[in-house]
Tab-separated table of C-alpha atoms in Angstrom:
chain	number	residue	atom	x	y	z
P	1	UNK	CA	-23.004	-108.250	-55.091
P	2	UNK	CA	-20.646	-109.371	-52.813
P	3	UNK	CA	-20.147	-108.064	-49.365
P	4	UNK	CA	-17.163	-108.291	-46.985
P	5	UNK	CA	-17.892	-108.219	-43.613
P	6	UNK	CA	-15.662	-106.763	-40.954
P	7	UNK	CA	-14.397	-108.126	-38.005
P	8	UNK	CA	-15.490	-106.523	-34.846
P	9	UNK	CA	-11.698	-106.092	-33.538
P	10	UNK	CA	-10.279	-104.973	-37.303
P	11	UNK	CA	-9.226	-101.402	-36.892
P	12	UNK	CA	-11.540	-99.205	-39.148
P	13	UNK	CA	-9.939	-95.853	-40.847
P	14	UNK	CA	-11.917	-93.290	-41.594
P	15	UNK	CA	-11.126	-90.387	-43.558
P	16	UNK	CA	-13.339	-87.178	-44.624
P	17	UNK	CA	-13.986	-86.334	-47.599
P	18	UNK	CA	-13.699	-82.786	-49.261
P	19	UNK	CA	-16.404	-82.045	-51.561
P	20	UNK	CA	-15.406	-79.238	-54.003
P	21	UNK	CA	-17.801	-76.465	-54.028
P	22	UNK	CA	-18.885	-74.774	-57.567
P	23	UNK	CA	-18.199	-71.200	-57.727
P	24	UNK	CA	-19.901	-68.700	-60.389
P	25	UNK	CA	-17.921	-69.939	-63.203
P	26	UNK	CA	-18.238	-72.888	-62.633
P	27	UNK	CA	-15.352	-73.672	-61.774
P	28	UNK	CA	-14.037	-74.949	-58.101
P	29	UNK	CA	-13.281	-73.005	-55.083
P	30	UNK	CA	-10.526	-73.296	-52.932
P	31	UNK	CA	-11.024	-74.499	-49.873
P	32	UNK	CA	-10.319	-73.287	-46.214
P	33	UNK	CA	-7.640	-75.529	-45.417
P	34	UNK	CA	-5.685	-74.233	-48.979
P	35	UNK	CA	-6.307	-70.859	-49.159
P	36	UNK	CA	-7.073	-69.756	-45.709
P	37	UNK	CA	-10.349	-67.542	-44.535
P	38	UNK	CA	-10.618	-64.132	-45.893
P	39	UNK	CA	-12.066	-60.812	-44.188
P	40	UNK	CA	-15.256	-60.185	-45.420
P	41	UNK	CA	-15.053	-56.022	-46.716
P	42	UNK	CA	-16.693	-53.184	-44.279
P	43	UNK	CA	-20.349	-52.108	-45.131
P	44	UNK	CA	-21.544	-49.230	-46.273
P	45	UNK	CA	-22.667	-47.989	-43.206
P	46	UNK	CA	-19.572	-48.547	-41.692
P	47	UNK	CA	-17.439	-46.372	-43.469
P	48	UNK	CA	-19.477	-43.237	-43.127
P	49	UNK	CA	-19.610	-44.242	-39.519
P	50	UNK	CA	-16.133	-44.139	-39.131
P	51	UNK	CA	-15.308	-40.921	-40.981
P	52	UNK	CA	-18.279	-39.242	-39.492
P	53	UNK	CA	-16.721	-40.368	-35.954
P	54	UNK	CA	-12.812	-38.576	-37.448
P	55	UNK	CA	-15.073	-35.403	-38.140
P	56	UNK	CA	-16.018	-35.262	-34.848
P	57	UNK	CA	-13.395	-36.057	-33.409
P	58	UNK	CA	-11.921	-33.486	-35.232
P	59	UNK	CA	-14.243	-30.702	-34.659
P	60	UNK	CA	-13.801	-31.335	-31.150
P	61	UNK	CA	-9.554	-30.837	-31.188
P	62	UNK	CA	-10.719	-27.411	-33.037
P	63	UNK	CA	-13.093	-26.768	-30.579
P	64	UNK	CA	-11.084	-27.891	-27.542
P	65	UNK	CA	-7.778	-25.355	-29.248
P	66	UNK	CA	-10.281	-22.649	-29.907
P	67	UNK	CA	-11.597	-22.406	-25.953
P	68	UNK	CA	-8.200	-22.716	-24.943
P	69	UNK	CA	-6.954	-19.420	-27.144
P	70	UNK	CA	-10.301	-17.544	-26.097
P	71	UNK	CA	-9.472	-18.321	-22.526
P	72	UNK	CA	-5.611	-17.250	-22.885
P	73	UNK	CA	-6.797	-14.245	-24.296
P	74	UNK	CA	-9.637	-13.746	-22.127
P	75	UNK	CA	-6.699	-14.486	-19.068
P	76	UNK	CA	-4.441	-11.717	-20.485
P	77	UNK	CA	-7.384	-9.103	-20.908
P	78	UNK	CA	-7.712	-9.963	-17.607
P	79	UNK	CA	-4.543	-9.468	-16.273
P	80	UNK	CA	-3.787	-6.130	-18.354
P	81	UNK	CA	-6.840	-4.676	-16.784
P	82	UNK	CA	-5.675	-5.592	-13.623
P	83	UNK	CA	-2.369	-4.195	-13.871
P	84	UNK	CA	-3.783	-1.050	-15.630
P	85	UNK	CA	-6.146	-0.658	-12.601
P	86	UNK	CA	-2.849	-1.473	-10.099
P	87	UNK	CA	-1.038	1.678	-12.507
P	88	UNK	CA	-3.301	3.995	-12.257
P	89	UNK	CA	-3.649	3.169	-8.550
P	90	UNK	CA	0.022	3.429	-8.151
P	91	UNK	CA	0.253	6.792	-10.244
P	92	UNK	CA	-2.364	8.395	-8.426
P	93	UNK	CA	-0.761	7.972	-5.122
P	94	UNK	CA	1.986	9.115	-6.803
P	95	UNK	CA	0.285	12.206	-7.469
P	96	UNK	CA	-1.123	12.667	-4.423
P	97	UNK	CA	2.645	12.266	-2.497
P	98	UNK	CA	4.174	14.841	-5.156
P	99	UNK	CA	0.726	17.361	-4.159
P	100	UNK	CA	1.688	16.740	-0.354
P	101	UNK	CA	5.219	17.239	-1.287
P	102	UNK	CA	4.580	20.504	-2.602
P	103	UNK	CA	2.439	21.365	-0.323
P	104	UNK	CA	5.387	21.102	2.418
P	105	UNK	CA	7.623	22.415	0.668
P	106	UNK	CA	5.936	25.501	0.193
P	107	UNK	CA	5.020	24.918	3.950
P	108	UNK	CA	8.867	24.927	4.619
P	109	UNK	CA	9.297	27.812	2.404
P	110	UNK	CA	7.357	29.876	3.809
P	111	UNK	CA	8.660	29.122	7.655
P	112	UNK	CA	12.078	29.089	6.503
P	113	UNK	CA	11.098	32.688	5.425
P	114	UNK	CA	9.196	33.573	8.057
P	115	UNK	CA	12.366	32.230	10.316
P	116	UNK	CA	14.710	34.401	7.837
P	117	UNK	CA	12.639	37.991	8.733
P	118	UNK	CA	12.537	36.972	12.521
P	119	UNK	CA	16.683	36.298	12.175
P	120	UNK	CA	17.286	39.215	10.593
P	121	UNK	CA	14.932	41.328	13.273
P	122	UNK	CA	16.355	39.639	15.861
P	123	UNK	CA	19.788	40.938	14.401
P	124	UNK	CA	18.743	44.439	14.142
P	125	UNK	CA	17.461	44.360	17.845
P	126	UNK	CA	21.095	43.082	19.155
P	127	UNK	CA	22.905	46.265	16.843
P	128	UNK	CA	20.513	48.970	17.830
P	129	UNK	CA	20.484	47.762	21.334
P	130	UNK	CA	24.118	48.162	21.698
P	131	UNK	CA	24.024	50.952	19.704
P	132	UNK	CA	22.537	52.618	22.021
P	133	UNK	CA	24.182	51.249	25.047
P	134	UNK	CA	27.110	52.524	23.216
P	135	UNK	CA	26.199	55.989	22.081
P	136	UNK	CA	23.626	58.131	24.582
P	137	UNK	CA	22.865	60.349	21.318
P	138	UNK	CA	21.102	57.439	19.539
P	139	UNK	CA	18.410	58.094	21.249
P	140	UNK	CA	18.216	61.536	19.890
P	141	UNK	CA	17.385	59.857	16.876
P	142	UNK	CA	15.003	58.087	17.561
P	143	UNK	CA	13.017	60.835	19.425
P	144	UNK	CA	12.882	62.783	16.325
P	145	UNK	CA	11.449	60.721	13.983
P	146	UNK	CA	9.028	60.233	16.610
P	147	UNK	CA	8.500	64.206	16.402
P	148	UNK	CA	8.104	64.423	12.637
P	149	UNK	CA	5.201	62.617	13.003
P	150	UNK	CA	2.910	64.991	15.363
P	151	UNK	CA	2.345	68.825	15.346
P	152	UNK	CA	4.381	70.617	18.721
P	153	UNK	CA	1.357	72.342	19.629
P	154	UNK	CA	0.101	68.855	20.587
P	155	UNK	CA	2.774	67.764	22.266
P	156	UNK	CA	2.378	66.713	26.539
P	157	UNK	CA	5.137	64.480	27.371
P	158	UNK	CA	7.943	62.814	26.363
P	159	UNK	CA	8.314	59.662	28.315
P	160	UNK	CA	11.881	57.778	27.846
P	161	UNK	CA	14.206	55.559	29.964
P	162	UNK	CA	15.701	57.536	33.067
P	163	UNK	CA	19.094	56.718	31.579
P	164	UNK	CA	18.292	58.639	28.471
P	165	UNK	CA	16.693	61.427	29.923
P	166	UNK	CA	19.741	63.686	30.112
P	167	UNK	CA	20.873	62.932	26.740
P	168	UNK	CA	17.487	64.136	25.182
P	169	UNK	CA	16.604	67.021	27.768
P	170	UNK	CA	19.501	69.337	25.869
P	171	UNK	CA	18.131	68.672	22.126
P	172	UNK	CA	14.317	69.068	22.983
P	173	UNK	CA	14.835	72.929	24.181
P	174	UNK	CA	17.540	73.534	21.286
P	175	UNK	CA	14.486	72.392	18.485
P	176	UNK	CA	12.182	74.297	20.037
P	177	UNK	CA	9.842	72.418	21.828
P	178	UNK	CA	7.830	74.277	24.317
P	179	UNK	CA	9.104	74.175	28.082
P	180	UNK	CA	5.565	72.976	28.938
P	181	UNK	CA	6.101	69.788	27.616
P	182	UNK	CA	7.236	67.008	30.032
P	183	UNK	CA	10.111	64.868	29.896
P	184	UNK	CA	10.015	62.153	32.306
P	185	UNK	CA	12.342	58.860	32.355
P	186	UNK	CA	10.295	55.803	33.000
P	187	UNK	CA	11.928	52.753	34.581
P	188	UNK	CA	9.185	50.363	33.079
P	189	UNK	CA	10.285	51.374	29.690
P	190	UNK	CA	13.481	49.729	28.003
P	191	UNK	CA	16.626	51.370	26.963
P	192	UNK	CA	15.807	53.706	23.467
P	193	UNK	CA	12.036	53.594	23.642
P	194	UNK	CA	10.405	57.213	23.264
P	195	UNK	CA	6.357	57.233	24.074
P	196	UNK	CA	5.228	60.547	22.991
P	197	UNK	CA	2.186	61.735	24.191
P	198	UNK	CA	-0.010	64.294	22.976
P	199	UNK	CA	-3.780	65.763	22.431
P	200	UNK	CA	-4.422	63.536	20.198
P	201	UNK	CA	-3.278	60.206	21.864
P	202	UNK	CA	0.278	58.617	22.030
P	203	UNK	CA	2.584	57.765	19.723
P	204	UNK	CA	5.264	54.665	20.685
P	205	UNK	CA	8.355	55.668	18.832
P	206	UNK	CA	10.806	52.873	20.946
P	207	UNK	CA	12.593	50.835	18.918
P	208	UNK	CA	10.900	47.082	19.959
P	209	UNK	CA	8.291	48.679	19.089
P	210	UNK	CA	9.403	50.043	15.332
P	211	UNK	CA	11.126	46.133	14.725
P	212	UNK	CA	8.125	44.681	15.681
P	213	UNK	CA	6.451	46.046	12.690
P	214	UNK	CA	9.078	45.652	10.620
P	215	UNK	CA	8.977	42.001	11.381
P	216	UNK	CA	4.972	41.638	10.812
P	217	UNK	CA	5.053	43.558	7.890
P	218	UNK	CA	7.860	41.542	5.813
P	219	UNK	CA	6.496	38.103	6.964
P	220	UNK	CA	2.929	39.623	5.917
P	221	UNK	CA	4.658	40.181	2.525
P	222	UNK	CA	5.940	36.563	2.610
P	223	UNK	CA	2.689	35.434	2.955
P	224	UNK	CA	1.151	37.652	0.076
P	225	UNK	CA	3.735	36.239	-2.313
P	226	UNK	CA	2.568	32.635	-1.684
């Protein structure tokens, strides 16, 4: 066999060699550098991983959308209870201004009533007054209704402003009343007052006295009506 040796400075070219690789068949396989390096396919395992990791995922969204809608709902239960509780509130104070109202405005109808009797009183005093300023003989009057009311055998004295004492002296004998009884005009008393006194006790027949009455009795009527 003959051998060739080198020289140390000769330039020495190495190249690699690709060794073909025998696949099932039997036939060859390509190699890296021809048909590249392929992705090996996911286990098992993997896959079940991954879709049990979507149904979680998954369950959590409807989870996460549920808590919200419970909460929006739970909020708005909430806040209708609160503004049912801020209504009834409301309409009860309501209810309790409309009582007060009522309340005063029977308050004021019953003082503007009250006010209407004393007006109306207070009118009567002001014509009878000068009614009698006006006419002596109204006096007469008034001295016999105060009459009707007690038996002549009773009578004492007649008591009446001196002013009116001449107008009433005259009727008293033509009616009949016995000379015993006294007439006597009283300064302290007021124009058309009559005091008749008797057995018994006395009677005041004097006007004030007859519109005071009248006044109590009509705002005492007022009163019963409300």
């Amino acid at each position: 066999m003959l051998c060739k040796v080198l020289k140390a400075d000769a330039e020495v070219v190495v190249r690699p060699m690709v060794w073909p690789v025998l696949n099932a068949g039997g036939g060859h396989a390509s190699t890296n550098s021809e048909a590249g390096i392929e992705t090996a396919p996911a286990a098992p395992d993997t896959l079940e991983l991954q879709r049990e990791l979507a149904r979680l995922k998954k369950e959590l969204l409807e989870r996460e959308a549920q808590a919200r809608q419970a909460g929006f709902r739970e909020g708005q239960a909430a806040a209708r209870q609160q503004y049912e509780a801020e209504l009834n509130q409301a309409l009860a104070r309501v209810a309790e201004a409309i009582g007060r109202l009522q309340q005063e405005r029977q308050k004021v109808h019953r003082e503007a009533e009250r006010d209407l009797v004393r007006l109306a009183v207070a009118i009567a005093r002001k014509i009878l007054r000068r009614e009698i300023l006006v006419d002596p003989d109204a006096i007469v009057g008034i001295a016999k209704a105060a009459l009707e009311k007690v038996e002549l055998r009773e009578l004492v004295r007649v008591r009446v402003h001196p002013a009116d004492v001449a107008a009433l002296e005259g009727w008293l004998r033509r009616v009949g009343v016995p000379e015993r009884v006294e007439l006597l005009g009283d300064p302290s008393l007021e124009r058309g007052a009559v005091l008749v006194e008797t057995t018994r006790g006395e009677l005041d027949a004097s006007v004030e006295t007859q519109l005071q009455e009248i006044e109590r009795g009509l705002v005492d009527l007022v009163e019963r009506r409300r």
